[in-house]
Coordinates of C-alpha atoms and ligand atoms in Angstrom, one line a residue:
M155 CA 72.3 -27.0 -5.2
N156 CA 68.6 -27.1 -4.4
K157 CA 66.5 -28.0 -7.3
Y158 CA 63.3 -26.3 -6.1
K159 CA 62.9 -23.0 -4.4
L160 CA 60.1 -21.0 -2.9
L161 CA 58.5 -18.5 -5.2
T162 CA 59.3 -14.8 -4.6
G163 CA 57.3 -13.4 -1.7
M164 CA 56.2 -16.7 -0.4
Q165 CA 57.2 -18.2 2.9
D166 CA 57.6 -21.6 4.6
F167 CA 56.9 -21.8 8.3
L168 CA 59.0 -24.4 10.1
P169 CA 58.1 -25.6 13.6
E170 CA 60.1 -22.8 15.3
E171 CA 57.8 -20.4 13.5
T172 CA 54.5 -22.3 13.6
K173 CA 54.8 -22.3 17.4
N174 CA 54.5 -18.5 17.3
W175 CA 51.5 -18.7 15.0
Q176 CA 49.7 -21.2 17.2
Y177 CA 50.3 -19.2 20.3
I178 CA 48.8 -16.1 18.7
E179 CA 46.0 -18.0 17.0
N180 CA 44.9 -19.4 20.3
I181 CA 44.7 -15.9 21.8
F182 CA 42.7 -14.8 18.7
Y183 CA 40.2 -17.7 19.1
D184 CA 39.5 -16.9 22.8
W185 CA 39.2 -13.3 22.0
I186 CA 36.8 -13.6 19.1
N187 CA 34.6 -16.1 21.0
S188 CA 34.4 -13.7 23.9
Y189 CA 32.7 -11.2 21.5
A190 CA 30.4 -13.9 20.2
Y191 CA 31.4 -13.5 16.5
E192 CA 30.9 -16.6 14.3
S193 CA 33.3 -18.1 11.8
I194 CA 32.9 -18.1 8.0
R195 CA 35.2 -19.9 5.5
T196 CA 35.1 -19.1 1.8
P197 CA 37.3 -20.3 -1.1
I198 CA 40.7 -18.8 -1.9
L199 CA 39.8 -18.7 -5.6
E200 CA 37.0 -16.5 -6.9
A201 CA 35.8 -15.0 -10.2
T202 CA 38.0 -12.1 -11.0
R203 CA 35.1 -9.8 -11.7
L204 CA 34.0 -10.1 -8.1
F205 CA 37.1 -8.2 -6.9
V206 CA 37.3 -5.9 -9.9
R207 CA 33.8 -4.5 -9.3
S208 CA 33.9 -4.2 -5.5
V209 CA 37.5 -3.5 -4.5
G210 CA 37.7 -1.2 -7.5
E211 CA 39.4 -1.4 -10.9
E212 CA 41.7 1.6 -10.2
T213 CA 43.0 0.4 -6.8
D214 CA 46.5 -0.9 -6.5
V215 CA 45.2 -4.2 -5.3
V216 CA 43.1 -5.0 -8.4
G217 CA 45.0 -2.9 -10.9
K218 CA 48.5 -4.3 -10.1
E219 CA 48.6 -6.9 -7.4
M220 CA 46.1 -9.7 -8.2
Y221 CA 47.1 -13.2 -9.2
T222 CA 44.7 -13.6 -12.1
F223 CA 44.6 -16.4 -14.6
Q224 CA 42.3 -18.2 -17.0
D225 CA 40.6 -21.3 -15.8
V226 CA 40.1 -24.1 -18.4
S227 CA 36.4 -23.2 -18.5
E228 CA 37.6 -19.8 -19.8
E229 CA 36.4 -18.0 -16.8
E230 CA 39.0 -15.5 -15.3
V231 CA 39.7 -16.4 -11.7
S232 CA 41.8 -14.7 -9.1
L233 CA 43.4 -15.7 -5.8
R234 CA 41.6 -13.5 -3.2
P235 CA 43.6 -10.4 -2.3
E236 CA 41.5 -9.7 0.7
G237 CA 38.6 -11.3 2.7
T238 CA 35.7 -8.8 2.9
V239 CA 34.4 -9.2 -0.6
S240 CA 34.4 -13.1 -0.6
T241 CA 32.6 -13.0 2.8
L242 CA 29.9 -10.7 1.5
R243 CA 29.6 -12.7 -1.7
A244 CA 28.9 -15.8 0.4
V245 CA 26.5 -14.0 2.7
V246 CA 24.5 -12.7 -0.3
E247 CA 24.6 -16.0 -2.2
H248 CA 23.2 -17.8 0.9
S249 CA 20.8 -15.0 1.8
Y250 CA 22.4 -15.2 5.2
L251 CA 21.3 -11.8 6.4
Y252 CA 17.7 -12.8 5.9
S253 CA 17.4 -13.8 9.6
G254 CA 19.0 -10.6 10.8
P255 CA 22.4 -8.9 11.2
K256 CA 25.4 -11.1 11.6
K257 CA 28.8 -10.8 13.3
L258 CA 31.4 -12.8 11.4
W259 CA 35.1 -13.5 11.3
Y260 CA 37.5 -15.2 8.9
Y261 CA 41.1 -16.2 8.9
G262 CA 43.4 -17.3 6.1
P263 CA 45.9 -16.6 3.4
M264 CA 45.5 -13.7 1.0
F265 CA 47.5 -13.0 -2.2
R266 CA 48.9 -9.8 -3.6
R267 CA 51.7 -9.6 -6.1
E268 CA 53.6 -6.7 -4.7
R269 CA 57.3 -6.1 -4.1
P270 CA 58.3 -8.3 -1.1
Q271 CA 59.9 -6.6 1.9
K272 CA 59.9 -7.2 5.6
G273 CA 56.3 -7.2 6.6
R274 CA 55.1 -7.4 3.0
Y275 CA 54.7 -10.7 1.2
R276 CA 52.8 -12.2 -1.7
Q277 CA 51.0 -14.7 0.4
F278 CA 50.1 -13.3 3.7
H279 CA 47.4 -14.0 6.3
Q280 CA 44.6 -11.9 7.6
F281 CA 42.3 -12.3 10.6
G282 CA 39.2 -10.3 9.7
V283 CA 36.0 -9.3 11.3
E284 CA 32.8 -8.2 9.5
A285 CA 29.7 -6.9 11.3
L286 CA 26.8 -6.9 8.8
G287 CA 23.5 -5.3 9.0
F288 CA 24.3 -2.8 11.7
S289 CA 24.1 0.9 10.9
G290 CA 26.5 2.2 13.6
P291 CA 28.3 4.2 14.8
D292 CA 27.9 2.1 18.1
I293 CA 29.1 -1.1 16.3
D294 CA 32.0 0.9 14.8
A295 CA 33.0 1.7 18.3
E296 CA 32.6 -1.9 19.4
I297 CA 34.9 -3.3 16.7
I298 CA 37.5 -0.7 17.5
L299 CA 37.1 -1.7 21.2
M300 CA 37.6 -5.3 20.1
C301 CA 41.0 -4.4 18.6
F302 CA 41.9 -2.3 21.7
D303 CA 41.2 -5.4 23.8
L304 CA 43.1 -7.7 21.5
W305 CA 46.3 -5.6 21.8
K306 CA 46.0 -5.9 25.6
R307 CA 45.7 -9.7 25.3
L308 CA 48.8 -9.8 23.1
G309 CA 50.8 -7.4 25.2
L310 CA 51.0 -4.8 22.4
S311 CA 49.0 -1.9 23.9
N312 CA 52.0 0.4 24.4
D313 CA 53.2 -0.2 20.8
V314 CA 50.2 0.4 18.6
Q315 CA 48.1 3.5 18.1
L316 CA 44.7 4.2 16.6
E317 CA 44.2 6.6 13.7
I318 CA 40.7 7.4 12.5
N319 CA 39.1 9.4 9.8
T320 CA 35.8 9.7 8.0
L321 CA 35.3 9.4 4.3
G322 CA 31.7 10.6 4.4
N323 CA 29.2 9.2 1.8
Y324 CA 29.7 8.7 -1.9
E325 CA 28.3 12.1 -3.1
E326 CA 30.4 14.0 -0.5
R327 CA 33.5 12.2 -1.6
Q328 CA 32.8 12.8 -5.3
N329 CA 32.4 16.5 -4.6
Y330 CA 35.6 16.6 -2.6
K331 CA 37.5 14.6 -5.3
Q332 CA 36.9 17.5 -7.7
H333 CA 38.4 20.0 -5.3
L334 CA 41.3 17.8 -4.5
V335 CA 42.1 17.1 -8.1
K336 CA 41.9 20.8 -8.9
Y337 CA 44.4 21.5 -6.1
L338 CA 46.7 18.7 -7.1
Q339 CA 46.6 19.8 -10.8
K340 CA 47.8 23.2 -9.7
N341 CA 50.7 21.5 -8.0
K342 CA 51.3 18.9 -10.7
K343 CA 55.0 19.7 -11.0
L344 CA 55.6 18.5 -7.5
L345 CA 53.9 15.1 -7.9
D346 CA 55.8 11.9 -8.4
E347 CA 55.0 9.3 -11.1
D348 CA 52.7 7.2 -8.9
S349 CA 50.7 10.3 -7.9
L350 CA 50.4 11.5 -11.5
R351 CA 48.9 8.2 -12.4
R352 CA 46.5 8.3 -9.4
L353 CA 45.4 11.8 -10.3
N354 CA 43.2 10.4 -13.0
T355 CA 42.3 7.1 -11.4
N356 CA 42.3 7.3 -7.6
P357 CA 43.2 10.8 -6.4
L358 CA 42.2 10.2 -2.8
R359 CA 44.9 7.6 -2.5
I360 CA 47.6 10.2 -3.3
L361 CA 46.9 11.5 0.3
D362 CA 48.1 8.1 1.5
T363 CA 51.5 8.4 -0.2
K364 CA 54.6 7.2 1.7
N365 CA 56.9 9.5 -0.4
P366 CA 58.4 12.0 2.1
E367 CA 58.7 14.6 -0.6
L368 CA 54.9 14.7 -1.0
Q369 CA 54.1 15.2 2.6
E370 CA 53.9 19.0 2.5
I371 CA 51.7 19.2 -0.6
C372 CA 49.4 16.6 0.9
N373 CA 49.2 18.3 4.3
Q374 CA 48.2 21.6 2.5
A375 CA 45.5 19.8 0.4
P376 CA 41.8 20.5 1.0
R377 CA 40.3 18.3 3.7
L378 CA 37.5 15.9 3.1
I379 CA 36.0 16.6 6.5
D380 CA 35.2 20.2 5.3
F381 CA 33.0 18.8 2.6
L382 CA 30.8 16.6 4.8
G383 CA 27.1 17.2 5.3
E384 CA 25.4 17.3 8.8
E385 CA 24.6 13.6 8.8
S386 CA 28.1 12.3 8.1
K387 CA 29.6 14.8 10.5
S388 CA 27.3 13.8 13.3
F389 CA 28.0 10.1 12.6
Y390 CA 31.7 10.8 13.0
E391 CA 31.3 13.0 16.1
T392 CA 29.2 10.3 17.8
L393 CA 31.9 7.7 17.1
K394 CA 34.6 9.9 18.6
M395 CA 32.4 10.6 21.6
M396 CA 32.0 6.8 22.1
L397 CA 35.7 6.2 21.8
D398 CA 36.3 8.8 24.4
A399 CA 33.7 7.3 26.7
L400 CA 35.3 3.9 26.2
E401 CA 38.7 5.4 27.0
I402 CA 40.3 4.4 23.7
P403 CA 42.9 7.0 22.7
F404 CA 43.0 7.9 19.0
Y405 CA 44.5 10.3 16.5
E406 CA 42.5 12.0 13.8
N407 CA 44.3 11.6 10.6
Y408 CA 42.6 13.6 7.9
R409 CA 44.7 11.9 5.2
L410 CA 43.7 8.4 6.1
V411 CA 41.9 7.1 3.0
R412 CA 42.5 3.3 2.8
G413 CA 43.4 1.5 -0.4
L414 CA 40.1 -0.1 -1.4
D415 CA 37.2 1.7 -3.1
Y416 CA 34.4 0.4 -1.0
Y417 CA 34.9 2.3 2.2
N418 CA 32.7 5.2 3.4
H419 CA 32.2 7.0 6.7
T420 CA 34.5 5.4 9.4
V421 CA 38.0 4.3 8.4
F422 CA 40.7 3.4 10.9
E423 CA 44.2 1.9 11.1
W424 CA 46.2 0.6 14.0
T425 CA 49.8 1.5 13.4
T426 CA 53.2 0.8 15.1
K427 CA 56.4 2.7 14.8
Q428 CA 58.4 -0.5 15.2
L429 CA 58.0 -1.9 11.6
G430 CA 59.1 1.0 9.4
S431 CA 56.8 1.7 6.4
Q432 CA 55.0 -1.6 7.0
G433 CA 53.6 -0.1 10.2
T434 CA 49.9 -0.8 9.7
V435 CA 49.0 -3.9 11.6
C436 CA 45.2 -3.7 11.4
A437 CA 43.0 -1.7 9.1
G438 CA 39.3 -1.3 8.6
G439 CA 36.2 0.7 8.1
R440 CA 32.6 1.0 7.1
Y441 CA 31.3 -0.1 3.7
N442 CA 27.7 0.8 3.4
G443 CA 26.4 -0.1 0.0
L444 CA 28.8 -2.9 -0.8
I445 CA 26.3 -5.7 0.1
R446 CA 23.8 -4.1 -2.2
E447 CA 26.4 -3.8 -5.0
L448 CA 27.0 -7.5 -4.7
G449 CA 23.4 -8.2 -5.2
G450 CA 22.1 -8.3 -1.6
N451 CA 19.7 -6.1 0.3
D452 CA 20.6 -2.7 1.4
A453 CA 22.5 -3.8 4.6
D454 CA 25.3 -1.7 6.1
G455 CA 28.6 -3.2 7.0
V456 CA 31.8 -2.5 9.0
G457 CA 34.9 -4.5 9.6
F458 CA 38.7 -4.8 9.8
A459 CA 41.5 -7.1 8.9
I460 CA 44.6 -7.8 10.9
G461 CA 47.9 -8.6 9.2
M462 CA 49.2 -11.7 11.0
E463 CA 52.8 -11.5 9.7
R464 CA 53.1 -8.0 11.0
I465 CA 51.7 -8.9 14.4
I466 CA 54.2 -11.7 14.6
L467 CA 57.1 -9.4 13.5
L468 CA 56.0 -6.8 16.1
M469 CA 55.7 -9.4 18.9
K470 CA 59.2 -10.7 18.0
T471 CA 60.7 -7.2 18.0
L472 CA 59.2 -6.7 21.5
G473 CA 60.4 -10.1 22.7
C474 CA 56.9 -11.4 23.4
L475 CA 57.4 -14.7 21.6
E476 CA 59.9 -16.8 23.5
F477 CA 58.5 -20.1 24.6
S478 CA 59.9 -23.3 26.0
N479 CA 58.8 -26.6 24.7
N480 CA 55.7 -28.1 26.5
I481 CA 56.5 -31.8 26.2
D482 CA 55.5 -33.5 29.5
F483 CA 57.2 -36.9 29.0
Y484 CA 60.0 -38.2 26.9
V485 CA 59.8 -42.0 26.4
I486 CA 63.0 -43.9 26.7
S487 CA 63.1 -47.7 26.1
Q488 CA 65.8 -50.4 26.1
S489 CA 64.6 -52.8 23.4
E490 CA 61.8 -53.2 20.9
K491 CA 59.7 -55.1 23.3
C492 CA 60.2 -52.4 25.9
L493 CA 59.3 -49.7 23.3
I494 CA 56.0 -51.4 22.5
E495 CA 55.1 -51.6 26.2
A496 CA 56.1 -48.0 26.6
M497 CA 53.8 -47.0 23.7
K498 CA 50.9 -48.5 25.6
Y499 CA 51.6 -46.4 28.7
A500 CA 52.2 -43.3 26.5
T501 CA 48.7 -43.7 25.0
I502 CA 47.1 -43.7 28.5
L503 CA 49.1 -40.6 29.4
R504 CA 48.0 -38.8 26.2
S505 CA 44.3 -39.7 26.9
H506 CA 44.8 -37.8 30.1
H507 CA 46.0 -34.7 28.2
Y508 CA 49.7 -35.1 28.7
S509 CA 52.1 -34.4 25.8
V510 CA 54.4 -37.4 25.2
Y511 CA 57.3 -37.7 22.8
T512 CA 58.4 -41.2 22.0
H513 CA 62.1 -41.8 21.2
F514 CA 62.6 -44.1 18.2
G515 CA 65.8 -45.5 16.7
G516 CA 67.0 -47.9 19.4
Q517 CA 70.0 -45.9 20.8
K518 CA 71.8 -46.5 24.0
I519 CA 69.9 -45.4 27.2
G520 CA 72.6 -42.7 27.8
T521 CA 72.2 -41.2 24.4
Q522 CA 68.4 -41.3 24.8
F523 CA 68.7 -39.4 28.1
K524 CA 70.8 -36.7 26.4
K525 CA 68.2 -36.3 23.7
A526 CA 65.5 -36.2 26.4
N527 CA 67.3 -33.4 28.2
A528 CA 67.8 -31.4 25.0
S529 CA 64.1 -31.8 24.0
G530 CA 62.9 -29.5 26.9
A531 CA 60.6 -32.3 28.2
K532 CA 59.8 -32.2 31.9
Y533 CA 60.1 -35.9 32.7
A534 CA 61.5 -39.1 31.2
M535 CA 59.5 -42.3 31.3
V536 CA 61.9 -45.2 31.1
I537 CA 61.1 -48.9 30.3
G538 CA 64.2 -51.1 30.5
E539 CA 64.4 -54.9 30.7
S540 CA 63.9 -54.9 34.5
E541 CA 60.8 -52.6 34.2
L542 CA 59.4 -54.9 31.5
E543 CA 60.0 -58.0 33.7
N544 CA 58.5 -56.5 36.9
N545 CA 55.6 -54.6 35.3
T546 CA 57.1 -51.3 36.5
I547 CA 57.8 -47.9 35.1
T548 CA 60.6 -45.5 36.0
F549 CA 60.0 -41.8 35.9
K550 CA 62.8 -39.3 36.1
D551 CA 62.5 -35.6 36.6
L552 CA 64.7 -34.1 33.9
R553 CA 65.0 -30.8 35.8
E554 CA 66.5 -32.8 38.7
E555 CA 64.0 -31.5 41.3
K556 CA 62.2 -34.7 42.2
G557 CA 64.8 -37.3 41.3
Q558 CA 63.7 -40.7 40.0
E559 CA 61.0 -43.2 41.1
T560 CA 60.2 -46.7 39.9
I561 CA 56.5 -47.6 40.4
K562 CA 54.0 -50.4 39.6
S563 CA 52.6 -49.7 36.2
E564 CA 49.0 -50.0 37.4
D565 CA 49.7 -47.2 39.8
M566 CA 50.9 -44.8 37.1
L567 CA 48.1 -42.3 37.0
C568 CA 47.7 -42.0 40.8
F569 CA 51.4 -41.7 41.2
L570 CA 51.8 -39.0 38.6
E571 CA 48.9 -37.0 40.0
K572 CA 50.8 -36.6 43.3
W573 CA 54.3 -36.6 41.9
M574 CA 53.8 -33.9 39.3
N575 CA 52.0 -31.4 41.6
Ligands
LIG207 P1 49.7 -1.3 3.1 O1 49.3 0.2 3.0 O2 50.7 -1.6 4.1 O3 50.0 -1.9 1.7 P2 46.9 -2.0 2.7 O4 46.2 -0.8 2.9 O5 47.2 -2.5 1.4 O6 48.3 -2.0 3.6 P3 44.7 -3.7 3.7 O7 44.3 -4.1 2.4 O8 43.9 -2.8 4.5 O9 46.3 -3.2 3.6 O10 45.0 -5.0 4.6 C1 44.9 -5.1 6.0 C2 46.2 -5.5 6.7 O11 46.7 -6.6 6.1 C3 47.3 -4.4 6.5 O12 47.1 -3.5 7.5 C4 48.5 -5.3 6.8 O13 48.7 -5.5 8.2 C5 48.1 -6.6 6.1 N1 48.7 -6.6 4.8 C6 48.3 -6.1 3.6 N2 49.1 -6.4 2.6 C7 50.1 -7.2 3.1 C8 51.2 -7.9 2.5 N3 51.4 -7.8 1.2 N4 52.0 -8.6 3.3 C9 51.7 -8.7 4.6 N5 50.7 -8.1 5.2 C10 49.8 -7.3 4.5
LIG208 MG1 48.9 -2.5 0.1

């Protein structure tokens, strides 16, 4: 029996999996560079109070899901449950907005101690974007456009849809909350345990419930949009007009509230029907006021985070992640001396950007060829005793199209340039 096991909700990624990750990460890097966003990296561990204050004490994330423990220095620390707050902490700490607005991205593991299920883990990865110091709604439209473009690049356009809503400003939301709570109090008998708890702590989140029995009562609830002032309404209307002009289809979901306290005005989610109740692959919104709350100037902000595990699950479900190996040469050698000579040639090939796998273990040539075929490599490079003696190299096309050639070793690069094209 294995002595050591993964902790609940944690995952290992073996090479069959990391291949998928790298494929997607490369698309992400191209994509984010094409929008000229810059990368920021912050620690995984932060002071607990940072998240408590800004994500909100009454949210699920802070209230139930954080990995919090005491550091030896007695300070309470937490593994970050999300990326926005640490990003803003860093930006404020380094007065980074002093020189003007910034467009930033981050990527890395986040930690939430929730019940693990398909698409829900305790360590998961987010790719996030934060546009800081822009008051919108044009930048809100751009970051939604960015997502829309990314789905195209990943081949997911037909399988995700955009839901948007507005949360208005703080005062409008407070006023609305009172009306919502009054309505829900009247229907208290119909609420479930989770909602009863939220009634006193985070009533808006009740609207986000996944319990099918609560759908009707939530649909009938007063709508936040009806409590908005002119300014908030016009911000939202302009955003919708811009999305229309950019030809980005969206649904208005009046019940979309998001789980974290810091959002206001624009909120949005990209969802898919392919992943059951873990259907949100990307979520974001505007958080005016948060930078100030963290001690910075009064700069606005808007951003989103993409759940990498869910993107990968979705792409697997759709069959978009089937790759062959991309090894160019598999090195086969007949003796230790031959192997050392082959390693020199392999180094030259690698410096010319070929991918070369060297066989070790001194097996028979026939066995090595079997392994070469199974590896998915395109060509075998063979150094036997006769090659060693004559300063030659034999190349064999493992897909049998070009046969086999033995050439002078000094001609290797010239020969390959012609032979491989
Ligand atoms: P959900 O309603 O699914 O719990 P959330 O509102 O808690 O999502 P956010 O905090 O907005 O999620 O995080 C942004 C994205 O990160 C989510 O849309 C999802 O794709 C991903 N995500 C969040 N929590 C997890 C998790 N535990 N495991 C895997 N991915 C997650
Ligand atoms: Mg959650």
